[in-house]
PDB file of N, CA and C in Angstrom:
ATOM      1  N   UNK A  48       6.372   9.053  -7.592  1.00 49.00           N
ATOM      2  CA  UNK A  48       5.221   9.892  -7.636  1.00 49.00           C
ATOM      3  C   UNK A  48       4.448  10.567  -6.835  1.00 49.00           C
ATOM      4  N   UNK A  49       4.709  11.852  -6.294  1.00 58.00           N
ATOM      5  CA  UNK A  49       3.782  12.230  -5.521  1.00 58.00           C
ATOM      6  C   UNK A  49       2.356  12.486  -5.387  1.00 58.00           C
ATOM      7  N   UNK A  50       1.641  12.043  -4.260  1.00 69.00           N
ATOM      8  CA  UNK A  50       0.366  11.984  -3.978  1.00 69.00           C
ATOM      9  C   UNK A  50      -0.327  13.146  -4.203  1.00 69.00           C
ATOM     10  N   UNK A  51      -1.332  13.455  -5.426  1.00 83.00           N
ATOM     11  CA  UNK A  51      -2.065  14.755  -4.999  1.00 83.00           C
ATOM     12  C   UNK A  51      -3.114  14.606  -4.488  1.00 83.00           C
ATOM     13  N   UNK A  52      -3.376  15.765  -3.763  1.00 88.00           N
ATOM     14  CA  UNK A  52      -4.759  15.761  -2.723  1.00 88.00           C
ATOM     15  C   UNK A  52      -5.663  16.901  -3.357  1.00 88.00           C
ATOM     16  N   UNK A  53      -7.118  16.798  -2.905  1.00 88.00           N
ATOM     17  CA  UNK A  53      -7.752  17.817  -3.346  1.00 88.00           C
ATOM     18  C   UNK A  53      -9.054  17.906  -2.341  1.00 88.00           C
ATOM     19  N   UNK A  54      -9.637  19.075  -2.247  1.00 91.00           N
ATOM     20  CA  UNK A  54     -10.923  19.175  -1.028  1.00 91.00           C
ATOM     21  C   UNK A  54     -12.074  19.159  -2.006  1.00 91.00           C
ATOM     22  N   UNK A  55     -12.903  17.990  -1.520  1.00 89.00           N
ATOM     23  CA  UNK A  55     -14.326  18.245  -2.173  1.00 89.00           C
ATOM     24  C   UNK A  55     -15.581  18.073  -0.842  1.00 89.00           C
ATOM     25  N   UNK A  56     -16.140  18.888  -0.877  1.00 92.00           N
ATOM     26  CA  UNK A  56     -17.271  18.895   0.361  1.00 92.00           C
ATOM     27  C   UNK A  56     -16.789  18.440   1.715  1.00 92.00           C
ATOM     28  N   UNK A  57     -15.632  19.081   2.000  1.00 91.00           N
ATOM     29  CA  UNK A  57     -14.752  18.997   3.215  1.00 91.00           C
ATOM     30  C   UNK A  57     -14.300  17.446   3.280  1.00 91.00           C
ATOM     31  N   UNK A  58     -13.870  16.827   2.529  1.00 90.00           N
ATOM     32  CA  UNK A  58     -13.154  15.585   2.316  1.00 90.00           C
ATOM     33  C   UNK A  58     -11.914  15.690   1.608  1.00 90.00           C
ATOM     34  N   UNK A  59     -10.721  15.460   2.312  1.00 92.00           N
ATOM     35  CA  UNK A  59      -9.393  15.404   1.743  1.00 92.00           C
ATOM     36  C   UNK A  59      -9.342  13.960   0.824  1.00 92.00           C
ATOM     37  N   UNK A  60      -9.337  14.076  -0.389  1.00 90.00           N
ATOM     38  CA  UNK A  60      -9.404  13.076  -1.592  1.00 90.00           C
ATOM     39  C   UNK A  60      -8.008  12.876  -2.220  1.00 90.00           C
ATOM     40  N   UNK A  61      -7.954  11.622  -2.704  1.00 87.00           N
ATOM     41  CA  UNK A  61      -6.746  11.340  -3.511  1.00 87.00           C
ATOM     42  C   UNK A  61      -7.241  10.463  -4.534  1.00 87.00           C
ATOM     43  N   UNK A  62      -6.657  10.417  -5.719  1.00 81.00           N
ATOM     44  CA  UNK A  62      -7.180   9.355  -6.594  1.00 81.00           C
ATOM     45  C   UNK A  62      -6.100   8.410  -6.540  1.00 81.00           C
ATOM     46  N   UNK A  63      -6.514   7.365  -5.754  1.00 84.00           N
ATOM     47  CA  UNK A  63      -5.162   5.974  -5.691  1.00 84.00           C
ATOM     48  C   UNK A  63      -5.635   5.180  -6.379  1.00 84.00           C
ATOM     49  N   UNK A  64      -6.846   4.683  -6.879  1.00 90.00           N
ATOM     50  CA  UNK A  64      -7.158   3.330  -7.876  1.00 90.00           C
ATOM     51  C   UNK A  64      -7.873   3.907  -9.115  1.00 90.00           C
ATOM     52  N   UNK A  65      -7.912   3.026 -10.033  1.00 90.00           N
ATOM     53  CA  UNK A  65      -8.945   3.145 -11.317  1.00 90.00           C
ATOM     54  C   UNK A  65      -9.703   1.968 -11.275  1.00 90.00           C
ATOM     55  N   UNK A  66     -10.665   1.691 -11.759  1.00 90.00           N
ATOM     56  CA  UNK A  66     -11.621   0.584 -12.054  1.00 90.00           C
ATOM     57  C   UNK A  66     -11.474   0.599 -13.642  1.00 90.00           C
ATOM     58  N   UNK A  67     -11.071  -0.486 -14.135  1.00 90.00           N
ATOM     59  CA  UNK A  67     -10.699  -0.419 -15.345  1.00 90.00           C
ATOM     60  C   UNK A  67     -11.531  -1.569 -16.339  1.00 90.00           C
ATOM     61  N   UNK A  68     -11.943  -1.659 -17.537  1.00 90.00           N
ATOM     62  CA  UNK A  68     -12.118  -2.550 -18.314  1.00 90.00           C
ATOM     63  C   UNK A  68     -11.162  -2.669 -19.690  1.00 90.00           C
ATOM     64  N   UNK A  69     -10.446  -3.714 -20.015  1.00 87.00           N
ATOM     65  CA  UNK A  69      -9.710  -3.659 -21.016  1.00 87.00           C
ATOM     66  C   UNK A  69     -10.080  -4.185 -22.323  1.00 87.00           C
ATOM     67  N   UNK A  70      -9.440  -3.633 -23.361  1.00 81.00           N
ATOM     68  CA  UNK A  70      -9.736  -3.879 -24.591  1.00 81.00           C
ATOM     69  C   UNK A  70      -9.733  -5.321 -25.229  1.00 81.00           C
ATOM     70  N   UNK A  71      -8.544  -5.877 -24.804  1.00 76.00           N
ATOM     71  CA  UNK A  71      -7.584  -7.196 -24.853  1.00 76.00           C
ATOM     72  C   UNK A  71      -7.368  -7.962 -23.975  1.00 76.00           C
ATOM     73  N   UNK A  72      -6.812  -9.161 -23.821  1.00 61.00           N
ATOM     74  CA  UNK A  72      -6.157  -9.632 -22.805  1.00 61.00           C
ATOM     75  C   UNK A  72      -7.108 -10.547 -21.980  1.00 61.00           C
ATOM     76  N   UNK A  73      -6.984 -10.394 -20.720  1.00 68.00           N
ATOM     77  CA  UNK A  73      -7.562 -11.641 -19.740  1.00 68.00           C
ATOM     78  C   UNK A  73      -9.011 -11.532 -20.187  1.00 68.00           C
ATOM     79  N   UNK A  74      -9.517 -13.124 -19.696  1.00 61.00           N
ATOM     80  CA  UNK A  74     -10.974 -13.350 -20.002  1.00 61.00           C
ATOM     81  C   UNK A  74     -11.830 -12.487 -19.237  1.00 61.00           C
ATOM     82  N   UNK A  75     -11.553 -11.903 -17.705  1.00 62.00           N
ATOM     83  CA  UNK A  75     -11.918 -11.140 -17.054  1.00 62.00           C
ATOM     84  C   UNK A  75     -12.308  -9.887 -17.261  1.00 62.00           C
ATOM     85  N   UNK A  76     -11.455  -9.210 -18.204  1.00 68.00           N
ATOM     86  CA  UNK A  76     -11.795  -8.020 -18.877  1.00 68.00           C
ATOM     87  C   UNK A  76     -11.512  -6.638 -18.494  1.00 68.00           C
ATOM     88  N   UNK A  77     -10.837  -6.992 -17.073  1.00 72.00           N
ATOM     89  CA  UNK A  77     -10.909  -5.486 -16.105  1.00 72.00           C
ATOM     90  C   UNK A  77     -10.509  -6.003 -14.631  1.00 72.00           C
ATOM     91  N   UNK A  78     -10.260  -4.633 -13.924  1.00 83.00           N
ATOM     92  CA  UNK A  78      -9.731  -4.937 -12.257  1.00 83.00           C
ATOM     93  C   UNK A  78      -9.627  -3.688 -12.094  1.00 83.00           C
ATOM     94  N   UNK A  79      -8.664  -3.733 -11.083  1.00 86.00           N
ATOM     95  CA  UNK A  79      -8.311  -2.351 -10.429  1.00 86.00           C
ATOM     96  C   UNK A  79      -6.714  -2.050 -10.486  1.00 86.00           C
ATOM     97  N   UNK A  80      -6.506  -0.850 -11.108  1.00 88.00           N
ATOM     98  CA  UNK A  80      -5.085  -0.516 -11.266  1.00 88.00           C
ATOM     99  C   UNK A  80      -4.946   0.279 -10.379  1.00 88.00           C
ATOM    100  N   UNK A  81      -3.699   0.498  -9.657  1.00 88.00           N
ATOM    101  CA  UNK A  81      -3.174   1.736  -9.081  1.00 88.00           C
ATOM    102  C   UNK A  81      -2.855   2.949  -9.855  1.00 88.00           C
ATOM    103  N   UNK A  82      -3.117   3.996  -9.183  1.00 87.00           N
ATOM    104  CA  UNK A  82      -3.227   5.606  -9.756  1.00 87.00           C
ATOM    105  C   UNK A  82      -4.338   5.901 -10.472  1.00 87.00           C
ATOM    106  N   UNK A  83      -4.139   6.961 -11.200  1.00 88.00           N
ATOM    107  CA  UNK A  83      -5.381   7.488 -11.915  1.00 88.00           C
ATOM    108  C   UNK A  83      -4.861   7.225 -13.547  1.00 88.00           C
ATOM    109  N   UNK A  84      -5.790   6.517 -14.077  1.00 91.00           N
ATOM    110  CA  UNK A  84      -5.782   6.367 -15.482  1.00 91.00           C
ATOM    111  C   UNK A  84      -6.911   6.587 -16.452  1.00 91.00           C
ATOM    112  N   UNK A  85      -6.727   6.885 -17.740  1.00 93.00           N
ATOM    113  CA  UNK A  85      -7.977   7.267 -18.679  1.00 93.00           C
ATOM    114  C   UNK A  85      -7.794   6.163 -19.854  1.00 93.00           C
ATOM    115  N   UNK A  86      -9.110   6.134 -20.517  1.00 93.00           N
ATOM    116  CA  UNK A  86      -9.114   5.222 -21.635  1.00 93.00           C
ATOM    117  C   UNK A  86      -8.067   5.770 -22.441  1.00 93.00           C
ATOM    118  N   UNK A  87      -7.771   4.569 -23.085  1.00 92.00           N
ATOM    119  CA  UNK A  87      -6.681   4.384 -24.231  1.00 92.00           C
ATOM    120  C   UNK A  87      -5.217   4.178 -23.774  1.00 92.00           C
ATOM    121  N   UNK A  88      -5.059   4.527 -22.353  1.00 92.00           N
ATOM    122  CA  UNK A  88      -3.642   4.117 -21.960  1.00 92.00           C
ATOM    123  C   UNK A  88      -3.556   2.530 -21.813  1.00 92.00           C
ATOM    124  N   UNK A  89      -2.196   2.122 -21.954  1.00 91.00           N
ATOM    125  CA  UNK A  89      -1.643   0.816 -21.756  1.00 91.00           C
ATOM    126  C   UNK A  89      -0.918   0.509 -20.292  1.00 91.00           C
ATOM    127  N   UNK A  90      -1.673  -0.114 -19.491  1.00 89.00           N
ATOM    128  CA  UNK A  90      -1.152  -0.443 -18.235  1.00 89.00           C
ATOM    129  C   UNK A  90      -0.894  -1.799 -17.756  1.00 89.00           C
ATOM    130  N   UNK A  91      -0.367  -2.155 -16.543  1.00 86.00           N
ATOM    131  CA  UNK A  91       0.176  -3.635 -16.373  1.00 86.00           C
ATOM    132  C   UNK A  91      -1.468  -4.128 -15.743  1.00 86.00           C
ATOM    133  N   UNK A  92      -1.638  -5.439 -15.940  1.00 83.00           N
ATOM    134  CA  UNK A  92      -2.772  -5.944 -15.762  1.00 83.00           C
ATOM    135  C   UNK A  92      -2.506  -6.652 -14.360  1.00 83.00           C
ATOM    136  N   UNK A  93      -3.676  -6.530 -13.493  1.00 80.00           N
ATOM    137  CA  UNK A  93      -3.602  -6.723 -11.888  1.00 80.00           C
ATOM    138  C   UNK A  93      -3.756  -8.568 -12.018  1.00 80.00           C
ATOM    139  N   UNK A  94      -4.098  -9.059 -13.256  1.00 80.00           N
ATOM    140  CA  UNK A  94      -4.131 -10.412 -13.170  1.00 80.00           C
ATOM    141  C   UNK A  94      -3.413 -11.514 -13.734  1.00 80.00           C
ATOM    142  N   UNK A  95      -2.548 -10.912 -14.841  1.00 82.00           N
ATOM    143  CA  UNK A  95      -1.243 -11.232 -15.530  1.00 82.00           C
ATOM    144  C   UNK A  95      -0.328 -10.437 -15.493  1.00 82.00           C
ATOM    145  N   UNK A  96       0.585 -11.162 -16.196  1.00 83.00           N
ATOM    146  CA  UNK A  96       2.099 -10.387 -16.266  1.00 83.00           C
ATOM    147  C   UNK A  96       2.049  -9.544 -17.716  1.00 83.00           C
ATOM    148  N   UNK A  97       1.051  -9.316 -18.347  1.00 84.00           N
ATOM    149  CA  UNK A  97       0.939  -8.502 -19.416  1.00 84.00           C
ATOM    150  C   UNK A  97       0.276  -7.299 -19.191  1.00 84.00           C
ATOM    151  N   UNK A  98       0.379  -6.421 -20.176  1.00 88.00           N
ATOM    152  CA  UNK A  98      -0.004  -5.170 -20.335  1.00 88.00           C
ATOM    153  C   UNK A  98      -1.089  -4.782 -21.168  1.00 88.00           C
ATOM    154  N   UNK A  99      -2.476  -4.073 -21.097  1.00 88.00           N
ATOM    155  CA  UNK A  99      -3.488  -4.172 -21.630  1.00 88.00           C
ATOM    156  C   UNK A  99      -3.666  -2.645 -22.033  1.00 88.00           C
ATOM    157  N   UNK A 100      -4.428  -2.281 -23.089  1.00 90.00           N
ATOM    158  CA  UNK A 100      -5.117  -0.860 -23.211  1.00 90.00           C
ATOM    159  C   UNK A 100      -6.402  -1.082 -22.507  1.00 90.00           C
ATOM    160  N   UNK A 101      -6.884   0.313 -21.886  1.00 90.00           N
ATOM    161  CA  UNK A 101      -7.794   0.478 -21.073  1.00 90.00           C
ATOM    162  C   UNK A 101      -8.876   1.035 -21.978  1.00 90.00           C
ATOM    163  N   UNK A 102     -10.116   0.273 -22.207  1.00 91.00           N
ATOM    164  CA  UNK A 102     -11.413   0.789 -22.966  1.00 91.00           C
ATOM    165  C   UNK A 102     -12.193   1.818 -22.140  1.00 91.00           C
ATOM    166  N   UNK A 103     -12.258   1.651 -20.743  1.00 92.00           N
ATOM    167  CA  UNK A 103     -13.240   2.476 -19.976  1.00 92.00           C
ATOM    168  C   UNK A 103     -12.599   2.568 -18.444  1.00 92.00           C
ATOM    169  N   UNK A 104     -12.533   3.621 -18.104  1.00 93.00           N
ATOM    170  CA  UNK A 104     -11.937   3.775 -16.633  1.00 93.00           C
ATOM    171  C   UNK A 104     -12.726   4.554 -15.552  1.00 93.00           C
ATOM    172  N   UNK A 105     -12.703   4.249 -14.496  1.00 93.00           N
ATOM    173  CA  UNK A 105     -13.359   5.246 -13.276  1.00 93.00           C
ATOM    174  C   UNK A 105     -12.442   5.316 -12.456  1.00 93.00           C
ATOM    175  N   UNK A 106     -11.850   6.659 -12.136  1.00 89.00           N
ATOM    176  CA  UNK A 106     -10.899   6.753 -10.938  1.00 89.00           C
ATOM    177  C   UNK A 106     -11.748   6.619  -9.588  1.00 89.00           C
ATOM    178  N   UNK A 107     -11.235   6.230  -8.680  1.00 89.00           N
ATOM    179  CA  UNK A 107     -11.900   5.874  -7.402  1.00 89.00           C
ATOM    180  C   UNK A 107     -11.156   6.724  -6.293  1.00 89.00           C
ATOM    181  N   UNK A 108     -11.989   7.721  -5.759  1.00 88.00           N
ATOM    182  CA  UNK A 108     -11.070   8.478  -4.836  1.00 88.00           C
ATOM    183  C   UNK A 108     -11.293   7.792  -3.539  1.00 88.00           C
ATOM    184  N   UNK A 109     -10.050   7.936  -2.632  1.00 88.00           N
ATOM    185  CA  UNK A 109      -9.835   7.722  -1.473  1.00 88.00           C
ATOM    186  C   UNK A 109     -10.019   8.979  -0.271  1.00 88.00           C
ATOM    187  N   UNK A 110     -10.905   8.973   0.572  1.00 90.00           N
ATOM    188  CA  UNK A 110     -11.047   9.906   1.417  1.00 90.00           C
ATOM    189  C   UNK A 110      -9.832   9.701   2.861  1.00 90.00           C
ATOM    190  N   UNK A 111      -9.273  10.768   3.023  1.00 90.00           N
ATOM    191  CA  UNK A 111      -8.145  10.609   4.219  1.00 90.00           C
ATOM    192  C   UNK A 111      -8.528  11.274   5.236  1.00 90.00           C
ATOM    193  N   UNK A 112      -9.391  11.991   5.518  1.00 91.00           N
ATOM    194  CA  UNK A 112      -9.781  12.828   6.656  1.00 91.00           C
ATOM    195  C   UNK A 112     -11.144  12.203   7.550  1.00 91.00           C
ATOM    196  N   UNK A 113     -11.382  10.871   7.640  1.00 89.00           N
ATOM    197  CA  UNK A 113     -12.643  10.556   7.607  1.00 89.00           C
ATOM    198  C   UNK A 113     -12.311   9.536   9.350  1.00 89.00           C
ATOM    199  N   UNK A 114     -12.876  10.392  10.348  1.00 88.00           N
ATOM    200  CA  UNK A 114     -12.444   9.265  11.803  1.00 88.00           C
ATOM    201  C   UNK A 114     -13.924   8.843  12.128  1.00 88.00           C
ATOM    202  N   UNK A 115     -13.960   7.471  12.666  1.00 84.00           N
ATOM    203  CA  UNK A 115     -14.839   6.777  13.151  1.00 84.00           C
ATOM    204  C   UNK A 115     -14.618   6.791  14.569  1.00 84.00           C
ATOM    205  N   UNK A 116     -15.742   7.724  15.276  1.00 87.00           N
ATOM    206  CA  UNK A 116     -15.618   7.660  16.640  1.00 87.00           C
ATOM    207  C   UNK A 116     -16.431   6.837  17.501  1.00 87.00           C
ATOM    208  N   UNK A 117     -17.497   6.245  17.191  1.00 88.00           N
ATOM    209  CA  UNK A 117     -18.298   4.820  17.556  1.00 88.00           C
ATOM    210  C   UNK A 117     -18.988   4.230  16.501  1.00 88.00           C
ATOM    211  N   UNK A 118     -18.763   3.225  16.794  1.00 86.00           N
ATOM    212  CA  UNK A 118     -19.309   2.064  15.953  1.00 86.00           C
ATOM    213  C   UNK A 118     -20.717   1.318  16.691  1.00 86.00           C
ATOM    214  N   UNK A 119     -21.523   1.474  15.796  1.00 86.00           N
ATOM    215  CA  UNK A 119     -22.908   0.832  16.240  1.00 86.00           C
ATOM    216  C   UNK A 119     -22.903  -0.583  16.538  1.00 86.00           C
ATOM    217  N   UNK A 120     -23.821  -1.055  17.552  1.00 85.00           N
ATOM    218  CA  UNK A 120     -23.476  -2.718  17.947  1.00 85.00           C
ATOM    219  C   UNK A 120     -24.522  -3.337  16.780  1.00 85.00           C
ATOM    220  N   UNK A 121     -24.009  -4.351  16.088  1.00 83.00           N
ATOM    221  CA  UNK A 121     -24.819  -5.137  15.475  1.00 83.00           C
ATOM    222  C   UNK A 121     -26.051  -5.678  16.410  1.00 83.00           C
ATOM    223  N   UNK A 122     -26.965  -5.683  15.701  1.00 82.00           N
ATOM    224  CA  UNK A 122     -28.663  -6.154  16.535  1.00 82.00           C
ATOM    225  C   UNK A 122     -28.228  -7.826  16.688  1.00 82.00           C
ATOM    226  N   UNK A 123     -28.921  -8.279  17.925  1.00 80.00           N
ATOM    227  CA  UNK A 123     -29.035  -9.668  18.427  1.00 80.00           C
ATOM    228  C   UNK A 123     -29.805 -10.186  17.387  1.00 80.00           C
ATOM    229  N   UNK A 124     -29.714 -11.413  17.044  1.00 72.00           N
ATOM    230  CA  UNK A 124     -30.669 -12.140  16.538  1.00 72.00           C
ATOM    231  C   UNK A 124     -31.622 -12.620  17.579  1.00 72.00           C
ATOM    232  N   UNK A 125     -33.003 -12.593  16.978  1.00 68.00           N
ATOM    233  CA  UNK A 125     -34.156 -12.691  17.884  1.00 68.00           C
ATOM    234  C   UNK A 125     -34.478 -14.419  17.686  1.00 68.00           C
ATOM    235  N   UNK A 126     -34.526 -14.847  18.858  1.00 67.00           N
ATOM    236  CA  UNK A 126     -34.982 -16.497  18.782  1.00 67.00           C
ATOM    237  C   UNK A 126     -36.282 -16.770  17.888  1.00 67.00           C
ATOM    238  N   UNK A 127     -36.358 -17.539  17.375  1.00 68.00           N
ATOM    239  CA  UNK A 127     -37.636 -17.987  16.636  1.00 68.00           C
ATOM    240  C   UNK A 127     -38.514 -18.375  17.509  1.00 68.00           C
ATOM    241  N   UNK A 128     -40.079 -18.277  17.423  1.00 60.00           N
ATOM    242  CA  UNK A 128     -40.797 -18.626  18.251  1.00 60.00           C
ATOM    243  C   UNK A 128     -41.443 -19.822  17.955  1.00 60.00           C
TER     244      UNK A 128
END
């Protein structure tokens, strides 16, 4: 499956993962599933060997054109007086 890209607000985005909640199955009730999915789909569970029906889904976009030029140093801890 070819990755689909889109541009929003100058960011090159792709929908790589979906945060899901499952109707049945694992006690945890959800997780992150690779790919873009919608409620009602049955997908492999990230925590067990089974498949579960999605009750709610939030597609997580990944930005591909962000470059970090400089990292700010962490502030040093002040000694207690």
